[in-house]
């Protein structure tokens, strides 16, 4: 009995105490908070958090989904609010006037190292430093380089041509050892003829199979299918690239597994 008491006490003391609670008001902070915080620490999330096409594997099933409006946040003024200050500057100003604790989670990371710094920062804020450090080490250790001699890669999505200058797409290509298609192509200057002339070696299709505009029809165009009949053609859901976060590594792993299944 005495030994059991000692064991039970030690086990209880090993559990952290979650006194501070958090509210996330943007998709990207939803995803990071869901990954780094204990469920008991999450008081509410944004309306995006219930959308399985936008979240990763931790979709919100039991937390309130809030709109970024002052009236919706009044019951949560005693919580710590995670919000993108560039999206809602007036809301942040109003919240601070009411004494709310606001932590800006902006789209600042441009490189994996900057993302890792943000993850470690959030780990410290939520009191989950050990897990955050473990996640960073796990991401740093991943190797998804494809044994692909020709690396010139075209990325298309449900919304059309994907520009690789955005940090999440650049990171995805780097993880796979691929290079972007170097052409005058852009979202505003895209045509099927220019794409064919550019002669991409690899196609990454980032799609939920939902039609958003006329450019999304290119994903099923016969010429595109013919061009990539004997060239690497990969597909991942859009949720892996909505934010520059750990989803990029999951997307890269999906492509890596597709590549290995063919070789």
mmCIF file of C-alpha atoms in Angstrom:
data_model
loop_
_atom_site.group_PDB
_atom_site.id
_atom_site.type_symbol
_atom_site.label_atom_id
_atom_site.label_comp_id
_atom_site.label_asym_id
_atom_site.label_seq_id
_atom_site.Cartn_x
_atom_site.Cartn_y
_atom_site.Cartn_z
ATOM 1 C CA UNK A 1 0.000 0.000 0.000
ATOM 2 C CA UNK A 2 2.825 2.407 0.905
ATOM 3 C CA UNK A 3 4.638 1.693 -2.385
ATOM 4 C CA UNK A 4 1.419 2.282 -4.341
ATOM 5 C CA UNK A 5 0.922 5.620 -2.555
ATOM 6 C CA UNK A 6 4.439 6.729 -3.450
ATOM 7 C CA UNK A 7 3.937 5.682 -7.088
ATOM 8 C CA UNK A 8 0.562 7.427 -7.346
ATOM 9 C CA UNK A 9 1.942 10.616 -5.794
ATOM 10 C CA UNK A 10 4.922 10.655 -8.161
ATOM 11 C CA UNK A 11 2.638 10.063 -11.134
ATOM 12 C CA UNK A 12 0.357 12.910 -10.078
ATOM 13 C CA UNK A 13 3.250 15.283 -9.536
ATOM 14 C CA UNK A 14 4.611 14.450 -12.982
ATOM 15 C CA UNK A 15 1.483 15.819 -14.659
ATOM 16 C CA UNK A 16 1.782 19.530 -15.509
ATOM 17 C CA UNK A 17 -0.741 22.009 -14.209
ATOM 18 C CA UNK A 18 -2.558 23.903 -16.940
ATOM 19 C CA UNK A 19 -3.678 27.139 -15.339
ATOM 20 C CA UNK A 20 -3.419 29.396 -18.400
ATOM 21 C CA UNK A 21 -5.909 28.930 -21.241
ATOM 22 C CA UNK A 22 -5.645 30.097 -24.825
ATOM 23 C CA UNK A 23 -7.945 31.274 -27.586
ATOM 24 C CA UNK A 24 -6.814 31.063 -31.220
ATOM 25 C CA UNK A 25 -8.405 33.348 -33.800
ATOM 26 C CA UNK A 26 -6.687 32.372 -37.076
ATOM 27 C CA UNK A 27 -6.242 29.120 -38.962
ATOM 28 C CA UNK A 28 -2.465 29.002 -38.604
ATOM 29 C CA UNK A 29 -2.516 29.654 -34.859
ATOM 30 C CA UNK A 30 -5.297 27.024 -34.584
ATOM 31 C CA UNK A 31 -3.023 24.441 -36.118
ATOM 32 C CA UNK A 32 0.017 25.316 -34.024
ATOM 33 C CA UNK A 33 -1.984 25.541 -30.798
ATOM 34 C CA UNK A 34 -3.666 22.186 -31.467
ATOM 35 C CA UNK A 35 -0.229 20.632 -31.956
ATOM 36 C CA UNK A 36 1.612 22.226 -29.037
ATOM 37 C CA UNK A 37 -0.938 22.784 -26.269
ATOM 38 C CA UNK A 38 -2.704 20.287 -24.046
ATOM 39 C CA UNK A 39 -6.423 20.083 -24.952
ATOM 40 C CA UNK A 40 -7.326 21.471 -21.513
ATOM 41 C CA UNK A 41 -5.374 24.615 -22.350
ATOM 42 C CA UNK A 42 -7.477 25.435 -25.402
ATOM 43 C CA UNK A 43 -10.544 27.483 -24.507
ATOM 44 C CA UNK A 44 -11.686 28.268 -28.055
ATOM 45 C CA UNK A 45 -10.479 28.352 -31.646
ATOM 46 C CA UNK A 46 -11.367 30.095 -34.875
ATOM 47 C CA UNK A 47 -14.178 29.036 -37.189
ATOM 48 C CA UNK A 48 -11.576 27.409 -39.458
ATOM 49 C CA UNK A 49 -10.706 24.862 -36.776
ATOM 50 C CA UNK A 50 -13.771 22.707 -37.532
ATOM 51 C CA UNK A 51 -12.970 22.425 -41.237
ATOM 52 C CA UNK A 52 -11.188 19.143 -41.943
ATOM 53 C CA UNK A 53 -10.069 20.463 -45.344
ATOM 54 C CA UNK A 54 -8.041 23.184 -43.577
ATOM 55 C CA UNK A 55 -6.839 21.567 -40.367
ATOM 56 C CA UNK A 56 -4.398 18.695 -40.111
ATOM 57 C CA UNK A 57 -5.200 15.633 -38.002
ATOM 58 C CA UNK A 58 -6.466 17.603 -34.986
ATOM 59 C CA UNK A 59 -9.786 19.061 -36.071
ATOM 60 C CA UNK A 60 -11.762 20.943 -33.422
ATOM 61 C CA UNK A 61 -14.611 18.751 -32.179
ATOM 62 C CA UNK A 62 -15.328 20.096 -28.700
ATOM 63 C CA UNK A 63 -14.191 23.735 -28.439
ATOM 64 C CA UNK A 64 -16.229 26.860 -29.257
ATOM 65 C CA UNK A 65 -15.478 28.228 -32.735
ATOM 66 C CA UNK A 66 -15.295 32.018 -32.537
ATOM 67 C CA UNK A 67 -15.431 34.796 -35.075
ATOM 68 C CA UNK A 68 -12.774 37.528 -34.659
ATOM 69 C CA UNK A 69 -15.260 40.017 -33.211
ATOM 70 C CA UNK A 70 -15.119 41.879 -29.941
ATOM 71 C CA UNK A 71 -18.611 40.764 -28.842
ATOM 72 C CA UNK A 72 -17.664 37.104 -29.345
ATOM 73 C CA UNK A 73 -14.466 37.545 -27.312
ATOM 74 C CA UNK A 74 -15.871 39.365 -24.283
ATOM 75 C CA UNK A 75 -16.387 36.105 -22.324
ATOM 76 C CA UNK A 76 -12.730 35.210 -22.965
ATOM 77 C CA UNK A 77 -10.952 38.339 -21.740
ATOM 78 C CA UNK A 78 -9.327 36.330 -18.953
ATOM 79 C CA UNK A 79 -7.692 33.998 -21.510
ATOM 80 C CA UNK A 80 -4.561 34.504 -23.606
ATOM 81 C CA UNK A 81 -5.545 35.396 -27.163
ATOM 82 C CA UNK A 82 -3.484 34.311 -30.178
ATOM 83 C CA UNK A 83 -4.206 36.499 -33.184
ATOM 84 C CA UNK A 84 -2.609 37.811 -36.360
ATOM 85 C CA UNK A 85 -2.190 41.527 -35.696
ATOM 86 C CA UNK A 86 -1.862 42.378 -39.380
ATOM 87 C CA UNK A 87 -5.338 40.918 -39.988
ATOM 88 C CA UNK A 88 -7.154 42.543 -37.077
ATOM 89 C CA UNK A 89 -5.300 45.662 -35.834
ATOM 90 C CA UNK A 90 -8.437 47.415 -34.577
ATOM 91 C CA UNK A 91 -9.662 44.319 -32.755
ATOM 92 C CA UNK A 92 -6.303 43.970 -31.013
ATOM 93 C CA UNK A 93 -6.378 47.639 -29.995
ATOM 94 C CA UNK A 94 -9.876 47.202 -28.534
ATOM 95 C CA UNK A 95 -8.887 44.029 -26.693
ATOM 96 C CA UNK A 96 -5.832 45.661 -25.155
ATOM 97 C CA UNK A 97 -7.951 48.590 -23.955
ATOM 98 C CA UNK A 98 -10.047 46.045 -22.065
ATOM 99 C CA UNK A 99 -6.911 44.559 -20.504
ATOM 100 C CA UNK A 100 -6.822 41.342 -22.515
ATOM 101 C CA UNK A 101 -3.539 39.496 -22.942
ATOM 102 C CA UNK A 102 -2.819 39.269 -26.670
ATOM 103 C CA UNK A 103 0.041 37.357 -28.280
ATOM 104 C CA UNK A 104 0.546 38.212 -31.975
ATOM 105 C CA UNK A 105 0.947 35.148 -34.168
ATOM 106 C CA UNK A 106 1.765 36.642 -37.549
ATOM 107 C CA UNK A 107 2.870 35.076 -40.830
ATOM 108 C CA UNK A 108 6.474 35.998 -40.072
ATOM 109 C CA UNK A 109 8.448 32.753 -40.522
ATOM 110 C CA UNK A 110 10.088 32.677 -43.936
ATOM 111 C CA UNK A 111 12.443 29.750 -43.366
ATOM 112 C CA UNK A 112 12.291 26.468 -41.435
ATOM 113 C CA UNK A 113 14.635 27.891 -38.781
ATOM 114 C CA UNK A 114 12.303 30.836 -38.220
ATOM 115 C CA UNK A 115 9.375 28.433 -37.965
ATOM 116 C CA UNK A 116 11.276 26.339 -35.428
ATOM 117 C CA UNK A 117 11.926 29.479 -33.368
ATOM 118 C CA UNK A 118 8.185 30.192 -33.380
ATOM 119 C CA UNK A 119 7.381 26.630 -32.314
ATOM 120 C CA UNK A 120 9.854 26.877 -29.427
ATOM 121 C CA UNK A 121 8.389 30.254 -28.456
ATOM 122 C CA UNK A 122 4.870 28.836 -28.383
ATOM 123 C CA UNK A 123 6.130 25.830 -26.452
ATOM 124 C CA UNK A 124 7.477 28.184 -23.796
ATOM 125 C CA UNK A 125 4.291 30.293 -23.748
ATOM 126 C CA UNK A 126 2.088 27.223 -23.282
ATOM 127 C CA UNK A 127 4.440 25.548 -20.814
ATOM 128 C CA UNK A 128 5.105 22.662 -23.199
ATOM 129 C CA UNK A 129 8.768 23.334 -23.925
ATOM 130 C CA UNK A 130 9.788 19.679 -23.897
ATOM 131 C CA UNK A 131 7.237 18.695 -26.519
ATOM 132 C CA UNK A 132 8.060 21.740 -28.669
ATOM 133 C CA UNK A 133 11.765 20.834 -28.569
ATOM 134 C CA UNK A 134 10.891 17.249 -29.487
ATOM 135 C CA UNK A 135 8.778 18.424 -32.430
ATOM 136 C CA UNK A 136 11.552 20.674 -33.745
ATOM 137 C CA UNK A 137 14.135 17.875 -33.487
ATOM 138 C CA UNK A 138 11.732 15.511 -35.243
ATOM 139 C CA UNK A 139 11.189 17.937 -38.115
ATOM 140 C CA UNK A 140 14.915 18.708 -38.389
ATOM 141 C CA UNK A 141 15.738 15.007 -38.653
ATOM 142 C CA UNK A 142 13.369 14.251 -41.513
ATOM 143 C CA UNK A 143 14.868 13.498 -44.923
ATOM 144 C CA UNK A 144 12.475 13.383 -47.859
ATOM 145 C CA UNK A 145 14.955 14.018 -50.675
ATOM 146 C CA UNK A 146 13.810 12.297 -53.856
ATOM 147 C CA UNK A 147 16.285 10.451 -56.044
ATOM 148 C CA UNK A 148 15.073 12.530 -58.972
ATOM 149 C CA UNK A 149 17.685 13.644 -61.540
ATOM 150 C CA UNK A 150 15.399 16.187 -63.240
ATOM 151 C CA UNK A 151 13.934 18.474 -60.597
ATOM 152 C CA UNK A 152 12.225 21.338 -62.456
ATOM 153 C CA UNK A 153 8.828 21.324 -60.733
ATOM 154 C CA UNK A 154 5.452 22.766 -61.620
ATOM 155 C CA UNK A 155 2.911 23.192 -58.815
ATOM 156 C CA UNK A 156 -0.796 23.538 -59.567
ATOM 157 C CA UNK A 157 -3.710 23.761 -57.159
ATOM 158 C CA UNK A 158 -7.471 24.139 -57.130
ATOM 159 C CA UNK A 159 -6.868 27.877 -57.293
ATOM 160 C CA UNK A 160 -4.511 27.700 -60.265
ATOM 161 C CA UNK A 161 -0.768 28.179 -60.659
ATOM 162 C CA UNK A 162 1.215 28.031 -57.389
ATOM 163 C CA UNK A 163 4.066 30.508 -57.027
ATOM 164 C CA UNK A 164 7.019 28.942 -55.240
ATOM 165 C CA UNK A 165 8.130 32.239 -53.674
ATOM 166 C CA UNK A 166 5.780 31.708 -50.735
ATOM 167 C CA UNK A 167 7.725 30.194 -47.816
ATOM 168 C CA UNK A 168 5.596 27.062 -47.439
ATOM 169 C CA UNK A 169 6.011 26.092 -51.103
ATOM 170 C CA UNK A 170 9.710 26.912 -51.127
ATOM 171 C CA UNK A 171 10.190 24.771 -48.010
ATOM 172 C CA UNK A 172 8.205 21.904 -49.546
ATOM 173 C CA UNK A 173 10.414 21.855 -52.642
ATOM 174 C CA UNK A 174 13.601 22.091 -50.569
ATOM 175 C CA UNK A 175 12.540 19.165 -48.391
ATOM 176 C CA UNK A 176 12.038 17.060 -51.518
ATOM 177 C CA UNK A 177 15.232 18.198 -53.241
ATOM 178 C CA UNK A 178 13.222 19.743 -56.070
ATOM 179 C CA UNK A 179 13.582 23.113 -57.781
ATOM 180 C CA UNK A 180 10.853 25.503 -58.929
ATOM 181 C CA UNK A 181 10.007 26.017 -62.560
ATOM 182 C CA UNK A 182 12.054 29.056 -63.626
ATOM 183 C CA UNK A 183 9.813 30.766 -66.153
ATOM 184 C CA UNK A 184 7.894 34.028 -66.531
ATOM 185 C CA UNK A 185 4.835 32.078 -65.339
ATOM 186 C CA UNK A 186 2.834 33.567 -62.504
ATOM 187 C CA UNK A 187 -0.709 33.377 -61.199
ATOM 188 C CA UNK A 188 -1.550 36.417 -63.341
ATOM 189 C CA UNK A 189 0.505 35.337 -66.356
ATOM 190 C CA UNK A 190 -0.316 31.690 -66.848
ATOM 191 C CA UNK A 191 -1.415 29.699 -69.866
ATOM 192 C CA UNK A 192 -1.341 26.087 -70.927
ATOM 193 C CA UNK A 193 0.908 26.964 -73.874
ATOM 194 C CA UNK A 194 3.509 28.654 -71.654
ATOM 195 C CA UNK A 195 3.421 25.726 -69.257
ATOM 196 C CA UNK A 196 4.114 23.229 -72.050
ATOM 197 C CA UNK A 197 6.947 25.380 -73.438
ATOM 198 C CA UNK A 198 8.539 25.495 -69.983
ATOM 199 C CA UNK A 199 8.802 21.677 -70.043
ATOM 200 C CA UNK A 200 8.516 20.893 -66.309
ATOM 201 C CA UNK A 201 9.965 17.572 -65.167
ATOM 202 C CA UNK A 202 7.773 17.095 -62.087
ATOM 203 C CA UNK A 203 4.173 18.022 -61.271
ATOM 204 C CA UNK A 204 2.877 18.523 -57.736
ATOM 205 C CA UNK A 205 -0.891 18.766 -57.652
ATOM 206 C CA UNK A 206 -2.153 20.440 -54.464
ATOM 207 C CA UNK A 207 -5.850 19.782 -54.582
ATOM 208 C CA UNK A 208 -8.995 18.912 -52.663
ATOM 209 C CA UNK A 209 -10.726 18.109 -55.968
ATOM 210 C CA UNK A 210 -12.832 21.234 -55.601
ATOM 211 C CA UNK A 211 -13.258 23.663 -58.483
ATOM 212 C CA UNK A 212 -12.548 27.266 -57.511
ATOM 213 C CA UNK A 213 -11.971 28.936 -60.889
ATOM 214 C CA UNK A 214 -11.364 28.192 -64.535
ATOM 215 C CA UNK A 215 -7.660 27.583 -63.906
ATOM 216 C CA UNK A 216 -8.497 24.590 -61.711
ATOM 217 C CA UNK A 217 -9.844 22.872 -64.835
ATOM 218 C CA UNK A 218 -6.218 22.585 -65.996
ATOM 219 C CA UNK A 219 -5.711 19.793 -63.466
ATOM 220 C CA UNK A 220 -7.828 17.553 -65.684
ATOM 221 C CA UNK A 221 -6.711 18.911 -69.045
ATOM 222 C CA UNK A 222 -5.733 16.178 -71.568
ATOM 223 C CA UNK A 223 -2.528 17.997 -72.543
ATOM 224 C CA UNK A 224 -1.391 18.088 -68.916
ATOM 225 C CA UNK A 225 -2.145 14.384 -68.519
ATOM 226 C CA UNK A 226 -0.229 13.598 -71.704
ATOM 227 C CA UNK A 227 2.759 15.722 -70.647
ATOM 228 C CA UNK A 228 3.070 13.892 -67.322
ATOM 229 C CA UNK A 229 2.142 10.428 -68.507
ATOM 230 C CA UNK A 230 5.739 9.266 -68.010
ATOM 231 C CA UNK A 231 6.927 11.998 -65.623
ATOM 232 C CA UNK A 232 6.604 12.169 -61.841
ATOM 233 C CA UNK A 233 3.153 13.431 -60.843
ATOM 234 C CA UNK A 234 2.301 13.768 -57.149
ATOM 235 C CA UNK A 235 -0.864 14.786 -55.311
ATOM 236 C CA UNK A 236 -1.416 16.147 -51.812
ATOM 237 C CA UNK A 237 -4.439 17.832 -50.169
ATOM 238 C CA UNK A 238 -4.361 21.608 -49.867
ATOM 239 C CA UNK A 239 -4.476 21.476 -46.056
ATOM 240 C CA UNK A 240 -0.782 20.647 -45.941
ATOM 241 C CA UNK A 241 0.187 23.981 -47.490
ATOM 242 C CA UNK A 242 -2.364 26.456 -46.090
ATOM 243 C CA UNK A 243 0.146 27.485 -43.404
ATOM 244 C CA UNK A 244 3.898 27.415 -43.068
ATOM 245 C CA UNK A 245 3.928 24.893 -40.233
ATOM 246 C CA UNK A 246 4.503 21.198 -39.539
ATOM 247 C CA UNK A 247 1.942 20.393 -42.254
ATOM 248 C CA UNK A 248 4.640 21.052 -44.876
ATOM 249 C CA UNK A 249 6.635 18.106 -43.539
ATOM 250 C CA UNK A 250 3.546 15.891 -43.625
ATOM 251 C CA UNK A 251 2.909 16.921 -47.220
ATOM 252 C CA UNK A 252 6.533 16.212 -48.156
ATOM 253 C CA UNK A 253 6.259 12.779 -46.546
ATOM 254 C CA UNK A 254 3.139 12.022 -48.586
ATOM 255 C CA UNK A 255 4.981 12.889 -51.796
ATOM 256 C CA UNK A 256 8.065 10.942 -50.687
ATOM 257 C CA UNK A 257 5.921 7.842 -50.115
ATOM 258 C CA UNK A 258 4.210 8.248 -53.505
ATOM 259 C CA UNK A 259 7.608 8.482 -55.178
ATOM 260 C CA UNK A 260 8.930 5.376 -53.430
ATOM 261 C CA UNK A 261 5.792 3.431 -54.324
ATOM 262 C CA UNK A 262 6.653 3.962 -57.995
ATOM 263 C CA UNK A 263 10.335 3.032 -57.731
#
